[in-house]
Every structure is written in structure tokens, then in C-alpha cells.
């Protein structure tokens, strides 16, 4: 905050406040009066998705360490944000991820084997089908937010009721694209919800070195949109916050920004070693705030869940994951022509020449 430098009286012409939403406590208790209306059946579904996400993430990590996958960013610890958000969307809504959303992508019908293929370097894993309503992984930080705004603007112009949910990380909020996206979205009142997974690190840069703002939520207030900070390890709060924001957007009331506070309990990606720049003590504190554990405690208190059910679920999920791994491993290699096919509608003369050359080489090899 700027300190007052003189005693000159100044009128307050605007006041802002940042609200924080938390519902489910760390010990699994909550005020049932403010808890969103979610049936026991749906709650269990949510839990099962979170659990599956964790098992899949662990499997991917182990495959990467075996040299079977390339670099990827783990989802571990972000399950409440992603599943809470997914359940607040309608099927016709669009999801625009960055690169840490394997779990929410799965729930939008993208098969596990597609994700596995992509991280083996097979781009066909990113060929999504109509109706999945998900954009592919986006590596350049924050650029996806502009794509999301463009899509939402198109929905508005076409008078459609679809809403776009765009993910970003805390690091993305320092990019110019982030600010352009929020400004445009708010001025043109497009049906987009920006969801920031504030996991407190952008690779090795901690949040306090990323920004001098006390919250990320206040950045969106400056653009004139509805903004809320949410406990991102609390699935009830995420669900409620996203649902309200999505419905506002659907009613034509414009965009919202949601800062979901969580923690990246893993390295940034499988190519990083976070122990070189942050204390293990800090990681342990956040591991104890695990979002899956929190929902499990709630379900156990409600007698909806127990160790036996967890054991059965684990077997079932393991089977699903292993089947997907086998499927991905058995996909035949892409044709070498694929390297040339998808960049231009019409191949350039240079590319044609290279393709002809490769065809000749392959023919000679026969
Ligand atoms: C435009 C751009 N600049 C830099 C990078 C390198 N880079 C990859 S991930 C990352 C940090 C992203 O942090 P954050 O937005 O907080 O997301 P998180 O990975 O923590 O989920 C950076 C700087 C990039 N991919 N794109």
C-alpha cells in the first residue's frame, strides 16, 4: 500500500474489497447451511474423480521416471479446483486449460490414452473430438486467456448461451496477455470465467516475488469485473464460486475472476527440482491440507465413505489406468507425413520438397 506523503485532505472516491470463500474446513467439517446443494451421489462422484486424478497423476509420474513419457506438469494438489470447477459447468460450456489440467480434461471426456499419447510426443493425443468442448494443452503462459475471450465473444455475438472457463496460474497474471484478456472481456462483457490456480509458485518464483499485490483477485477488480478469492483445496467453495460466476456469465452479466488458493505440492514439472528453492517444511504443511483428504474426512463423518470402499475404488481405478496405458502403448506410430500435414492448409514449396525427399528415403529403405 502507498503511504500518505502529506497531510493534504483527499476524498475517497472508490473503495474495494476482496472477499474470500471457504466452506469445508481442514478437519472435514462445514456449516451445512452454506454448503452448496450437492446430493450424496454427486458428492461421491466428485470424490471418485479426484481420487482417479491422483492415481493417474502418480502413474504418469512413474512412467516419466521410466523414460516412457516426456516432461509434464503434475496435477497433484489441484484436484478440488479442477473437479469443483468441472461439476459447476454444463456440457455445452467450454474449457480452456493451460498445461496442468489433466484431471479436468479427463472429466470433459478426453480419454486417458490421449493424454498419455500426447506426453509420449504423439500429437494425435491432442486431436480432440467435437462435443468434448476442450481446447488442447497451451504451453505459452497466458496466451490461452486470449483464445478464451475470443471464443466467449463469438458466443455472445451468436447469441449462444455457452460459457467459457479459462484456467491460468499465478505466474500468468504477470503476463501482458492476462491483462489484455481481462480488459477486453470486461469491456465487451463476454461470457468467460477466469480461474487462476494460485499454487503460489511460477516454477521457482514464489508469489511474493511475482507481484506486489496482496491478492490476485484485486487485479480483476481494477478491470471492473466480479472477483473472488476462494480456498482452492475446498471443493465446496470452488464449486459454489464457479457455479455463481458461470451463471452470471450465462445471464449476460459479464466475466468474473476467481483466485483459487492452493499449493503446488510437486515440482513445477518433471524437469524441475523444487527442493533447490523452497523449504520442505512448507511443502509438508500444505500436504496436510490435501484437498482429497479433506473431502474424504467429510464423507467419512457423513458415513458415506470408509476404508473398504476406498480399497475397492483403488483397485477399480488402477485397472482403468493400466488399461489406458496399454492402449496408449499399443497405438501404432504416426505416419512420417504427419509432420508436414497440419501446419498449413497448403504446404509450402520447401515443405513439399522435404516431404518428397523423405518419401524417397523411405522408399529406398524398403
Ligand atoms: C510466454 C511464456 N513465458 C515463459 C514460459 C516458461 N514457463 C513455463 S511454465 C512457467 C511458469 C508458470 O507458472 P504459473 O502461471 O504460476 O502456473 P503453474 O505452472 O504454477 O501452474 C513459465 C515461466 C512459457 N511457457 N511461456
mmCIF file of C-alpha atoms and ligand atoms in Angstrom:
data_model
loop_
_atom_site.group_PDB
_atom_site.id
_atom_site.type_symbol
_atom_site.label_atom_id
_atom_site.label_comp_id
_atom_site.label_asym_id
_atom_site.label_seq_id
_atom_site.Cartn_x
_atom_site.Cartn_y
_atom_site.Cartn_z
ATOM 1 C CA UNK A 1 0.000 0.000 0.000
ATOM 2 C CA UNK A 2 1.177 3.532 -0.821
ATOM 3 C CA UNK A 3 1.948 5.569 2.270
ATOM 4 C CA UNK A 4 0.439 9.043 2.628
ATOM 5 C CA UNK A 5 3.167 11.601 1.969
ATOM 6 C CA UNK A 6 1.424 14.743 3.131
ATOM 7 C CA UNK A 7 -1.466 15.824 5.248
ATOM 8 C CA UNK A 8 -3.437 17.258 2.307
ATOM 9 C CA UNK A 9 -7.076 16.127 2.679
ATOM 10 C CA UNK A 10 -8.169 13.841 -0.144
ATOM 11 C CA UNK A 11 -11.617 12.485 -0.859
ATOM 12 C CA UNK A 12 -12.121 8.750 -1.071
ATOM 13 C CA UNK A 13 -13.782 8.222 -4.452
ATOM 14 C CA UNK A 14 -13.685 4.437 -4.651
ATOM 15 C CA UNK A 15 -13.420 1.615 -2.160
ATOM 16 C CA UNK A 16 -12.840 -2.029 -2.960
ATOM 17 C CA UNK A 17 -12.912 -5.202 -1.021
ATOM 18 C CA UNK A 18 -11.697 -8.694 -1.745
ATOM 19 C CA UNK A 19 -13.840 -11.491 -0.380
ATOM 20 C CA UNK A 20 -12.622 -14.970 0.498
ATOM 21 C CA UNK A 21 -14.851 -18.017 0.260
ATOM 22 C CA UNK A 22 -14.202 -21.108 2.378
ATOM 23 C CA UNK A 23 -16.772 -23.711 3.350
ATOM 24 C CA UNK A 24 -15.165 -27.059 4.100
ATOM 25 C CA UNK A 25 -12.712 -26.958 6.994
ATOM 26 C CA UNK A 26 -9.427 -28.886 7.060
ATOM 27 C CA UNK A 27 -10.885 -31.395 9.516
ATOM 28 C CA UNK A 28 -13.758 -32.155 7.142
ATOM 29 C CA UNK A 29 -16.449 -30.181 8.945
ATOM 30 C CA UNK A 30 -18.617 -27.464 7.476
ATOM 31 C CA UNK A 31 -21.659 -25.335 8.067
ATOM 32 C CA UNK A 32 -24.377 -27.270 6.248
ATOM 33 C CA UNK A 33 -26.367 -24.060 5.813
ATOM 34 C CA UNK A 34 -23.801 -22.545 3.488
ATOM 35 C CA UNK A 35 -22.699 -25.778 1.826
ATOM 36 C CA UNK A 36 -23.848 -25.902 -1.820
ATOM 37 C CA UNK A 37 -26.725 -28.259 -2.554
ATOM 38 C CA UNK A 38 -24.975 -31.363 -3.847
ATOM 39 C CA UNK A 39 -26.575 -34.809 -3.489
ATOM 40 C CA UNK A 40 -24.641 -37.609 -1.790
ATOM 41 C CA UNK A 41 -24.465 -39.437 -5.124
ATOM 42 C CA UNK A 42 -22.820 -36.476 -6.847
ATOM 43 C CA UNK A 43 -20.502 -35.885 -3.890
ATOM 44 C CA UNK A 44 -19.251 -39.444 -4.177
ATOM 45 C CA UNK A 45 -18.782 -38.984 -7.903
ATOM 46 C CA UNK A 46 -16.689 -35.894 -7.206
ATOM 47 C CA UNK A 47 -14.570 -37.796 -4.725
ATOM 48 C CA UNK A 48 -14.038 -40.668 -7.142
ATOM 49 C CA UNK A 49 -12.886 -38.284 -9.865
ATOM 50 C CA UNK A 50 -10.422 -36.612 -7.503
ATOM 51 C CA UNK A 51 -9.107 -39.998 -6.480
ATOM 52 C CA UNK A 52 -8.777 -41.153 -10.079
ATOM 53 C CA UNK A 53 -6.921 -37.942 -10.899
ATOM 54 C CA UNK A 54 -4.381 -38.632 -8.159
ATOM 55 C CA UNK A 55 -3.805 -42.252 -9.217
ATOM 56 C CA UNK A 56 -3.467 -41.230 -12.874
ATOM 57 C CA UNK A 57 -1.057 -38.438 -11.943
ATOM 58 C CA UNK A 58 1.108 -40.841 -9.906
ATOM 59 C CA UNK A 59 1.108 -43.314 -12.791
ATOM 60 C CA UNK A 60 2.171 -40.626 -15.264
ATOM 61 C CA UNK A 61 4.964 -39.581 -12.931
ATOM 62 C CA UNK A 62 6.203 -43.141 -12.650
ATOM 63 C CA UNK A 63 6.061 -43.603 -16.458
ATOM 64 C CA UNK A 64 8.038 -40.386 -16.886
ATOM 65 C CA UNK A 65 10.696 -41.657 -14.496
ATOM 66 C CA UNK A 66 10.873 -44.880 -16.508
ATOM 67 C CA UNK A 67 11.628 -42.788 -19.591
ATOM 68 C CA UNK A 68 8.268 -43.576 -21.200
ATOM 69 C CA UNK A 69 6.805 -40.040 -21.068
ATOM 70 C CA UNK A 70 8.288 -36.633 -21.725
ATOM 71 C CA UNK A 71 8.137 -33.635 -19.386
ATOM 72 C CA UNK A 72 4.783 -32.890 -17.844
ATOM 73 C CA UNK A 73 3.275 -30.792 -15.053
ATOM 74 C CA UNK A 74 1.622 -32.755 -12.255
ATOM 75 C CA UNK A 75 -1.929 -32.037 -11.163
ATOM 76 C CA UNK A 76 -1.449 -33.354 -7.609
ATOM 77 C CA UNK A 77 -2.926 -30.975 -5.042
ATOM 78 C CA UNK A 78 -5.136 -29.188 -7.602
ATOM 79 C CA UNK A 79 -7.927 -31.784 -7.569
ATOM 80 C CA UNK A 80 -10.507 -29.726 -5.670
ATOM 81 C CA UNK A 81 -10.073 -26.769 -8.023
ATOM 82 C CA UNK A 82 -10.429 -28.892 -11.120
ATOM 83 C CA UNK A 83 -13.247 -31.190 -10.031
ATOM 84 C CA UNK A 84 -15.166 -28.432 -8.217
ATOM 85 C CA UNK A 85 -14.994 -26.339 -11.392
ATOM 86 C CA UNK A 86 -15.864 -29.224 -13.730
ATOM 87 C CA UNK A 87 -19.043 -30.029 -11.832
ATOM 88 C CA UNK A 88 -20.165 -26.393 -11.976
ATOM 89 C CA UNK A 89 -20.140 -26.384 -15.796
ATOM 90 C CA UNK A 90 -22.781 -27.516 -18.231
ATOM 91 C CA UNK A 91 -21.879 -29.901 -21.028
ATOM 92 C CA UNK A 92 -22.131 -27.123 -23.628
ATOM 93 C CA UNK A 93 -19.657 -24.904 -21.788
ATOM 94 C CA UNK A 94 -16.073 -24.755 -22.988
ATOM 95 C CA UNK A 95 -12.917 -25.390 -21.056
ATOM 96 C CA UNK A 96 -9.695 -23.605 -21.929
ATOM 97 C CA UNK A 97 -6.812 -25.137 -19.975
ATOM 98 C CA UNK A 98 -3.123 -24.304 -19.800
ATOM 99 C CA UNK A 99 -0.909 -27.330 -19.084
ATOM 100 C CA UNK A 100 -1.750 -28.506 -15.547
ATOM 101 C CA UNK A 101 -5.317 -29.663 -16.108
ATOM 102 C CA UNK A 102 -5.098 -33.345 -16.959
ATOM 103 C CA UNK A 103 -7.879 -34.061 -14.469
ATOM 104 C CA UNK A 104 -10.470 -31.558 -15.654
ATOM 105 C CA UNK A 105 -9.652 -32.580 -19.216
ATOM 106 C CA UNK A 106 -10.456 -36.213 -18.349
ATOM 107 C CA UNK A 107 -13.809 -35.295 -16.915
ATOM 108 C CA UNK A 108 -14.659 -33.492 -20.166
ATOM 109 C CA UNK A 109 -14.421 -36.912 -21.890
ATOM 110 C CA UNK A 110 -10.868 -36.750 -23.213
ATOM 111 C CA UNK A 111 -9.662 -40.375 -22.867
ATOM 112 C CA UNK A 112 -6.652 -41.090 -20.629
ATOM 113 C CA UNK A 113 -4.827 -42.652 -23.558
ATOM 114 C CA UNK A 114 -4.987 -39.331 -25.443
ATOM 115 C CA UNK A 115 -3.217 -37.600 -22.567
ATOM 116 C CA UNK A 116 -0.634 -40.373 -22.346
ATOM 117 C CA UNK A 117 -0.036 -40.254 -26.104
ATOM 118 C CA UNK A 118 0.498 -36.502 -26.055
ATOM 119 C CA UNK A 119 3.149 -36.799 -23.344
ATOM 120 C CA UNK A 120 4.960 -39.500 -25.306
ATOM 121 C CA UNK A 121 5.291 -36.856 -28.024
ATOM 122 C CA UNK A 122 2.441 -38.125 -30.192
ATOM 123 C CA UNK A 123 0.469 -35.046 -31.208
ATOM 124 C CA UNK A 124 -2.515 -37.188 -32.161
ATOM 125 C CA UNK A 125 -3.260 -37.252 -28.455
ATOM 126 C CA UNK A 126 -4.337 -33.611 -28.856
ATOM 127 C CA UNK A 127 -6.807 -34.265 -31.660
ATOM 128 C CA UNK A 128 -9.985 -33.683 -29.703
ATOM 129 C CA UNK A 129 -13.423 -34.659 -30.876
ATOM 130 C CA UNK A 130 -16.421 -32.439 -31.388
ATOM 131 C CA UNK A 131 -18.500 -32.272 -28.233
ATOM 132 C CA UNK A 132 -15.623 -32.613 -25.770
ATOM 133 C CA UNK A 133 -15.526 -28.806 -25.673
ATOM 134 C CA UNK A 134 -11.923 -28.558 -24.514
ATOM 135 C CA UNK A 135 -9.028 -26.751 -26.158
ATOM 136 C CA UNK A 136 -5.693 -28.562 -26.331
ATOM 137 C CA UNK A 137 -2.809 -28.013 -23.883
ATOM 138 C CA UNK A 138 -1.374 -24.491 -24.127
ATOM 139 C CA UNK A 139 2.296 -24.111 -23.218
ATOM 140 C CA UNK A 140 2.890 -20.356 -23.814
ATOM 141 C CA UNK A 141 1.857 -18.875 -20.471
ATOM 142 C CA UNK A 142 -1.385 -16.801 -20.540
ATOM 143 C CA UNK A 143 -1.984 -16.920 -24.299
ATOM 144 C CA UNK A 144 -4.900 -19.280 -23.729
ATOM 145 C CA UNK A 145 -6.775 -16.481 -21.967
ATOM 146 C CA UNK A 146 -6.994 -14.504 -25.196
ATOM 147 C CA UNK A 147 -8.264 -17.569 -27.040
ATOM 148 C CA UNK A 148 -10.901 -17.983 -24.326
ATOM 149 C CA UNK A 149 -12.044 -14.376 -24.628
ATOM 150 C CA UNK A 150 -12.266 -14.681 -28.404
ATOM 151 C CA UNK A 151 -14.416 -17.795 -28.096
ATOM 152 C CA UNK A 152 -16.654 -16.205 -25.489
ATOM 153 C CA UNK A 153 -17.047 -13.096 -27.641
ATOM 154 C CA UNK A 154 -18.115 -15.294 -30.551
ATOM 155 C CA UNK A 155 -20.722 -16.987 -28.333
ATOM 156 C CA UNK A 156 -22.042 -13.578 -27.353
ATOM 157 C CA UNK A 157 -22.211 -12.326 -30.942
ATOM 158 C CA UNK A 158 -24.009 -15.508 -31.984
ATOM 159 C CA UNK A 159 -26.394 -15.119 -29.022
ATOM 160 C CA UNK A 160 -25.461 -18.566 -27.692
ATOM 161 C CA UNK A 161 -25.644 -19.491 -24.023
ATOM 162 C CA UNK A 162 -22.290 -21.265 -23.783
ATOM 163 C CA UNK A 163 -19.808 -20.062 -21.165
ATOM 164 C CA UNK A 164 -16.027 -20.390 -21.393
ATOM 165 C CA UNK A 165 -13.986 -21.360 -18.333
ATOM 166 C CA UNK A 166 -10.348 -20.359 -18.754
ATOM 167 C CA UNK A 167 -7.598 -21.585 -16.449
ATOM 168 C CA UNK A 168 -4.327 -19.862 -15.679
ATOM 169 C CA UNK A 169 -1.648 -19.965 -12.996
ATOM 170 C CA UNK A 170 -0.473 -17.210 -10.644
ATOM 171 C CA UNK A 171 2.577 -16.607 -12.854
ATOM 172 C CA UNK A 172 0.271 -15.907 -15.794
ATOM 173 C CA UNK A 173 -1.119 -12.852 -14.008
ATOM 174 C CA UNK A 174 2.177 -11.029 -14.715
ATOM 175 C CA UNK A 175 1.853 -11.508 -18.473
ATOM 176 C CA UNK A 176 0.540 -8.787 -20.780
ATOM 177 C CA UNK A 177 -1.848 -11.296 -22.341
ATOM 178 C CA UNK A 178 -3.557 -11.749 -18.973
ATOM 179 C CA UNK A 179 -4.292 -8.025 -18.685
ATOM 180 C CA UNK A 180 -5.421 -7.685 -22.287
ATOM 181 C CA UNK A 181 -7.743 -10.654 -21.876
ATOM 182 C CA UNK A 182 -9.332 -9.343 -18.675
ATOM 183 C CA UNK A 183 -9.709 -5.824 -20.022
ATOM 184 C CA UNK A 184 -11.315 -6.896 -23.294
ATOM 185 C CA UNK A 185 -13.584 -9.408 -21.590
ATOM 186 C CA UNK A 186 -14.881 -6.842 -19.147
ATOM 187 C CA UNK A 187 -15.351 -4.009 -21.659
ATOM 188 C CA UNK A 188 -17.246 -6.294 -24.055
ATOM 189 C CA UNK A 189 -18.995 -8.220 -21.239
ATOM 190 C CA UNK A 190 -18.211 -11.596 -22.738
ATOM 191 C CA UNK A 191 -19.306 -14.863 -21.056
ATOM 192 C CA UNK A 192 -15.956 -16.009 -19.725
ATOM 193 C CA UNK A 193 -14.833 -17.037 -16.236
ATOM 194 C CA UNK A 194 -11.125 -16.736 -15.492
ATOM 195 C CA UNK A 195 -9.965 -19.269 -12.939
ATOM 196 C CA UNK A 196 -6.488 -18.762 -11.534
ATOM 197 C CA UNK A 197 -4.933 -21.783 -9.836
ATOM 198 C CA UNK A 198 -2.831 -19.792 -7.417
ATOM 199 C CA UNK A 199 -0.471 -22.569 -6.381
ATOM 200 C CA UNK A 200 1.943 -19.943 -5.044
ATOM 201 C CA UNK A 201 4.826 -20.685 -7.403
ATOM 202 C CA UNK A 202 5.675 -19.999 -11.035
ATOM 203 C CA UNK A 203 8.485 -22.529 -11.394
ATOM 204 C CA UNK A 204 10.937 -21.177 -8.765
ATOM 205 C CA UNK A 205 9.337 -17.728 -8.371
ATOM 206 C CA UNK A 206 7.205 -17.517 -5.216
ATOM 207 C CA UNK A 207 4.087 -15.379 -5.295
ATOM 208 C CA UNK A 208 5.581 -12.590 -3.183
ATOM 209 C CA UNK A 209 8.282 -12.085 -5.816
ATOM 210 C CA UNK A 210 5.740 -12.360 -8.625
ATOM 211 C CA UNK A 211 3.547 -9.476 -7.569
ATOM 212 C CA UNK A 212 3.347 -6.661 -5.039
ATOM 213 C CA UNK A 213 -0.451 -7.082 -4.880
ATOM 214 C CA UNK A 214 -1.746 -8.622 -1.696
ATOM 215 C CA UNK A 215 -4.177 -10.752 -3.673
ATOM 216 C CA UNK A 216 -4.532 -11.676 -7.318
ATOM 217 C CA UNK A 217 -8.285 -11.187 -7.068
ATOM 218 C CA UNK A 218 -7.836 -7.420 -6.724
ATOM 219 C CA UNK A 219 -6.238 -7.217 -10.167
ATOM 220 C CA UNK A 220 -9.558 -8.178 -11.723
ATOM 221 C CA UNK A 221 -11.466 -5.591 -9.686
ATOM 222 C CA UNK A 222 -9.380 -2.963 -11.477
ATOM 223 C CA UNK A 223 -10.856 -4.197 -14.770
ATOM 224 C CA UNK A 224 -14.377 -3.796 -13.432
ATOM 225 C CA UNK A 225 -15.357 -7.411 -13.093
ATOM 226 C CA UNK A 226 -16.691 -9.552 -10.300
ATOM 227 C CA UNK A 227 -13.816 -11.124 -8.399
ATOM 228 C CA UNK A 228 -13.455 -13.598 -5.567
ATOM 229 C CA UNK A 229 -10.688 -15.384 -3.719
ATOM 230 C CA UNK A 230 -11.510 -18.994 -2.885
ATOM 231 C CA UNK A 231 -9.940 -21.719 -0.773
ATOM 232 C CA UNK A 232 -8.842 -23.906 -3.663
ATOM 233 C CA UNK A 233 -8.428 -27.005 -1.516
ATOM 234 C CA UNK A 234 -12.077 -26.776 -0.523
ATOM 235 C CA UNK A 235 -14.199 -28.424 -3.194
ATOM 236 C CA UNK A 236 -17.456 -26.940 -1.883
ATOM 237 C CA UNK A 237 -16.131 -23.400 -2.086
ATOM 238 C CA UNK A 238 -14.733 -23.922 -5.583
ATOM 239 C CA UNK A 239 -17.968 -25.473 -6.809
ATOM 240 C CA UNK A 240 -20.066 -22.659 -5.353
ATOM 241 C CA UNK A 241 -17.782 -19.882 -6.594
ATOM 242 C CA UNK A 242 -17.509 -21.256 -10.120
ATOM 243 C CA UNK A 243 -21.218 -22.028 -10.377
ATOM 244 C CA UNK A 244 -22.192 -18.487 -9.421
ATOM 245 C CA UNK A 245 -19.655 -16.986 -11.813
ATOM 246 C CA UNK A 246 -20.714 -19.249 -14.693
ATOM 247 C CA UNK A 247 -24.380 -18.419 -14.178
ATOM 248 C CA UNK A 248 -23.618 -14.680 -14.092
ATOM 249 C CA UNK A 249 -21.797 -15.054 -17.395
ATOM 250 C CA UNK A 250 -24.655 -17.099 -18.856
ATOM 251 C CA UNK A 251 -27.129 -14.377 -17.920
ATOM 252 C CA UNK A 252 -25.090 -11.839 -19.883
ATOM 253 C CA UNK A 253 -23.682 -10.150 -16.777
ATOM 254 C CA UNK A 254 -20.114 -10.422 -18.000
ATOM 255 C CA UNK A 255 -16.914 -12.095 -16.874
ATOM 256 C CA UNK A 256 -15.606 -12.986 -13.411
ATOM 257 C CA UNK A 257 -12.224 -13.753 -11.965
ATOM 258 C CA UNK A 258 -11.673 -16.451 -9.352
ATOM 259 C CA UNK A 259 -8.408 -16.761 -7.496
ATOM 260 C CA UNK A 260 -8.305 -20.303 -6.127
ATOM 261 C CA UNK A 261 -5.635 -20.571 -3.466
ATOM 262 C CA UNK A 262 -3.881 -23.920 -3.486
ATOM 263 C CA UNK A 263 -0.312 -25.203 -3.448
ATOM 264 C CA UNK A 264 1.918 -26.954 -5.948
ATOM 265 C CA UNK A 265 3.000 -29.858 -3.744
ATOM 266 C CA UNK A 266 5.091 -31.329 -6.564
ATOM 267 C CA UNK A 267 7.971 -29.944 -8.593
ATOM 268 C CA UNK A 268 6.904 -27.470 -11.300
ATOM 269 C CA UNK A 269 7.268 -30.205 -13.902
ATOM 270 C CA UNK A 270 9.119 -33.495 -14.035
ATOM 271 C CA UNK A 271 12.171 -31.499 -15.235
ATOM 272 C CA UNK A 272 12.327 -29.384 -12.084
ATOM 273 C CA UNK A 273 13.725 -29.927 -8.576
ATOM 274 C CA UNK A 274 11.780 -27.705 -6.187
ATOM 275 C CA UNK A 275 13.893 -28.769 -3.190
ATOM 276 C CA UNK A 276 16.535 -26.368 -4.523
ATOM 277 C CA UNK A 277 14.386 -23.300 -3.927
ATOM 278 C CA UNK A 278 11.759 -23.965 -1.269
ATOM 279 C CA UNK A 279 11.778 -25.493 2.215
ATOM 280 C CA UNK A 280 10.423 -28.980 2.670
ATOM 281 C CA UNK A 281 8.710 -27.734 5.866
ATOM 282 C CA UNK A 282 6.429 -25.559 3.749
ATOM 283 C CA UNK A 283 5.552 -28.478 1.481
ATOM 284 C CA UNK A 284 4.687 -30.660 4.495
ATOM 285 C CA UNK A 285 2.260 -28.012 5.815
ATOM 286 C CA UNK A 286 0.402 -27.989 2.514
ATOM 287 C CA UNK A 287 0.484 -31.755 2.108
ATOM 288 C CA UNK A 288 -1.507 -31.918 5.331
ATOM 289 C CA UNK A 289 -4.109 -29.647 3.696
ATOM 290 C CA UNK A 290 -4.619 -32.141 0.896
ATOM 291 C CA UNK A 291 -7.938 -31.496 -0.877
ATOM 292 C CA UNK A 292 -8.761 -35.187 -1.324
ATOM 293 C CA UNK A 293 -8.121 -35.940 2.332
ATOM 294 C CA UNK A 294 -10.388 -33.035 3.296
ATOM 295 C CA UNK A 295 -13.354 -34.299 1.289
ATOM 296 C CA UNK A 296 -12.699 -37.863 2.477
ATOM 297 C CA UNK A 297 -12.924 -36.712 6.106
ATOM 298 C CA UNK A 298 -16.265 -35.059 5.341
ATOM 299 C CA UNK A 299 -17.618 -38.169 3.598
ATOM 300 C CA UNK A 300 -16.465 -40.418 6.461
ATOM 301 C CA UNK A 301 -18.188 -38.196 9.013
ATOM 302 C CA UNK A 302 -21.379 -38.477 6.944
ATOM 303 C CA UNK A 303 -20.912 -42.282 6.841
ATOM 304 C CA UNK A 304 -20.773 -42.138 3.057
ATOM 305 C CA UNK A 305 -17.236 -43.485 2.832
ATOM 306 C CA UNK A 306 -14.931 -45.960 4.552
ATOM 307 C CA UNK A 307 -11.648 -47.832 4.145
ATOM 308 C CA UNK A 308 -13.299 -50.795 2.439
ATOM 309 C CA UNK A 309 -14.877 -48.606 -0.236
ATOM 310 C CA UNK A 310 -11.572 -46.837 -0.708
ATOM 311 C CA UNK A 311 -9.815 -50.184 -1.279
ATOM 312 C CA UNK A 312 -12.363 -51.234 -3.907
ATOM 313 C CA UNK A 313 -12.105 -47.845 -5.619
ATOM 314 C CA UNK A 314 -8.321 -48.087 -5.700
ATOM 315 C CA UNK A 315 -8.450 -51.489 -7.457
ATOM 316 C CA UNK A 316 -11.008 -50.223 -9.941
ATOM 317 C CA UNK A 317 -9.110 -47.043 -10.760
ATOM 318 C CA UNK A 318 -5.796 -48.904 -11.070
ATOM 319 C CA UNK A 319 -7.410 -51.204 -13.617
ATOM 320 C CA UNK A 320 -8.746 -48.255 -15.647
ATOM 321 C CA UNK A 321 -5.398 -46.503 -15.627
ATOM 322 C CA UNK A 322 -3.449 -49.626 -16.560
ATOM 323 C CA UNK A 323 -5.842 -50.382 -19.427
ATOM 324 C CA UNK A 324 -5.337 -46.837 -20.750
ATOM 325 C CA UNK A 325 -1.552 -47.205 -20.506
ATOM 326 C CA UNK A 326 -1.702 -50.463 -22.520
ATOM 327 C CA UNK A 327 -3.935 -48.830 -25.135
ATOM 328 C CA UNK A 328 -1.580 -45.865 -25.477
ATOM 329 C CA UNK A 329 1.438 -48.162 -25.714
ATOM 330 C CA UNK A 330 -0.182 -50.212 -28.476
ATOM 331 C CA UNK A 331 -1.078 -47.296 -30.740
ATOM 332 C CA UNK A 332 0.830 -47.659 -33.990
ATOM 333 C CA UNK A 333 3.399 -44.975 -34.787
ATOM 334 C CA UNK A 334 2.143 -41.968 -36.761
ATOM 335 C CA UNK A 335 2.996 -41.802 -40.436
ATOM 336 C CA UNK A 336 6.012 -39.617 -41.178
ATOM 337 C CA UNK A 337 3.800 -37.498 -43.480
ATOM 338 C CA UNK A 338 2.019 -36.248 -40.335
ATOM 339 C CA UNK A 339 4.983 -33.964 -39.672
ATOM 340 C CA UNK A 340 4.003 -31.971 -42.756
ATOM 341 C CA UNK A 341 0.245 -32.225 -42.698
ATOM 342 C CA UNK A 342 -1.139 -29.972 -40.035
ATOM 343 C CA UNK A 343 0.691 -26.649 -40.042
ATOM 344 C CA UNK A 344 -0.513 -25.123 -43.317
ATOM 345 C CA UNK A 345 -3.671 -25.600 -45.308
ATOM 346 C CA UNK A 346 -1.498 -25.600 -48.427
ATOM 347 C CA UNK A 347 2.018 -26.962 -47.995
ATOM 348 C CA UNK A 348 4.828 -24.525 -48.840
ATOM 349 C CA UNK A 349 7.245 -25.373 -51.677
ATOM 350 C CA UNK A 350 10.043 -26.050 -49.131
ATOM 351 C CA UNK A 351 7.878 -28.439 -47.150
ATOM 352 C CA UNK A 352 6.813 -30.248 -50.328
ATOM 353 C CA UNK A 353 10.448 -30.657 -51.275
ATOM 354 C CA UNK A 354 11.308 -32.051 -47.834
ATOM 355 C CA UNK A 355 8.343 -34.405 -47.925
ATOM 356 C CA UNK A 356 9.316 -35.724 -51.362
ATOM 357 C CA UNK A 357 12.858 -36.228 -50.149
ATOM 358 C CA UNK A 358 11.707 -38.191 -47.113
ATOM 359 C CA UNK A 359 9.361 -40.305 -49.236
ATOM 360 C CA UNK A 360 12.303 -41.203 -51.452
ATOM 361 C CA UNK A 361 14.489 -42.102 -48.445
ATOM 362 C CA UNK A 362 11.741 -44.300 -47.010
ATOM 363 C CA UNK A 363 11.253 -45.984 -50.399
ATOM 364 C CA UNK A 364 14.960 -46.671 -50.730
ATOM 365 C CA UNK A 365 14.948 -48.228 -47.248
ATOM 366 C CA UNK A 366 12.415 -50.852 -48.359
HETATM 367 C C1 LIG B 1 5.154 -16.885 -22.509
HETATM 368 C C2 LIG B 1 5.924 -17.890 -21.712
HETATM 369 N N1 LIG B 1 6.938 -17.466 -20.922
HETATM 370 C C3 LIG B 1 7.636 -18.359 -20.186
HETATM 371 C C4 LIG B 1 7.338 -19.690 -20.257
HETATM 372 C C5 LIG B 1 8.113 -20.696 -19.404
HETATM 373 N N2 LIG B 1 7.235 -21.150 -18.320
HETATM 374 C C6 LIG B 1 6.594 -22.331 -18.406
HETATM 375 S S1 LIG B 1 5.640 -22.606 -17.089
HETATM 376 C C7 LIG B 1 6.065 -21.155 -16.368
HETATM 377 C C8 LIG B 1 5.513 -20.753 -15.022
HETATM 378 C C9 LIG B 1 4.033 -20.775 -14.996
HETATM 379 O O1 LIG B 1 3.604 -20.544 -13.683
HETATM 380 P P1 LIG B 1 2.102 -20.357 -13.310
HETATM 381 O O2 LIG B 1 1.417 -19.487 -14.307
HETATM 382 O O3 LIG B 1 2.046 -19.910 -11.902
HETATM 383 O O4 LIG B 1 1.479 -21.812 -13.466
HETATM 384 P P2 LIG B 1 1.864 -23.148 -12.681
HETATM 385 O O5 LIG B 1 2.872 -23.840 -13.567
HETATM 386 O O6 LIG B 1 2.425 -22.783 -11.357
HETATM 387 O O7 LIG B 1 0.619 -23.945 -12.572
HETATM 388 C C10 LIG B 1 6.964 -20.455 -17.174
HETATM 389 C C11 LIG B 1 7.537 -19.154 -16.832
HETATM 390 C C12 LIG B 1 6.291 -20.090 -21.112
HETATM 391 N N3 LIG B 1 5.913 -21.366 -21.215
HETATM 392 N N4 LIG B 1 5.592 -19.164 -21.805
#
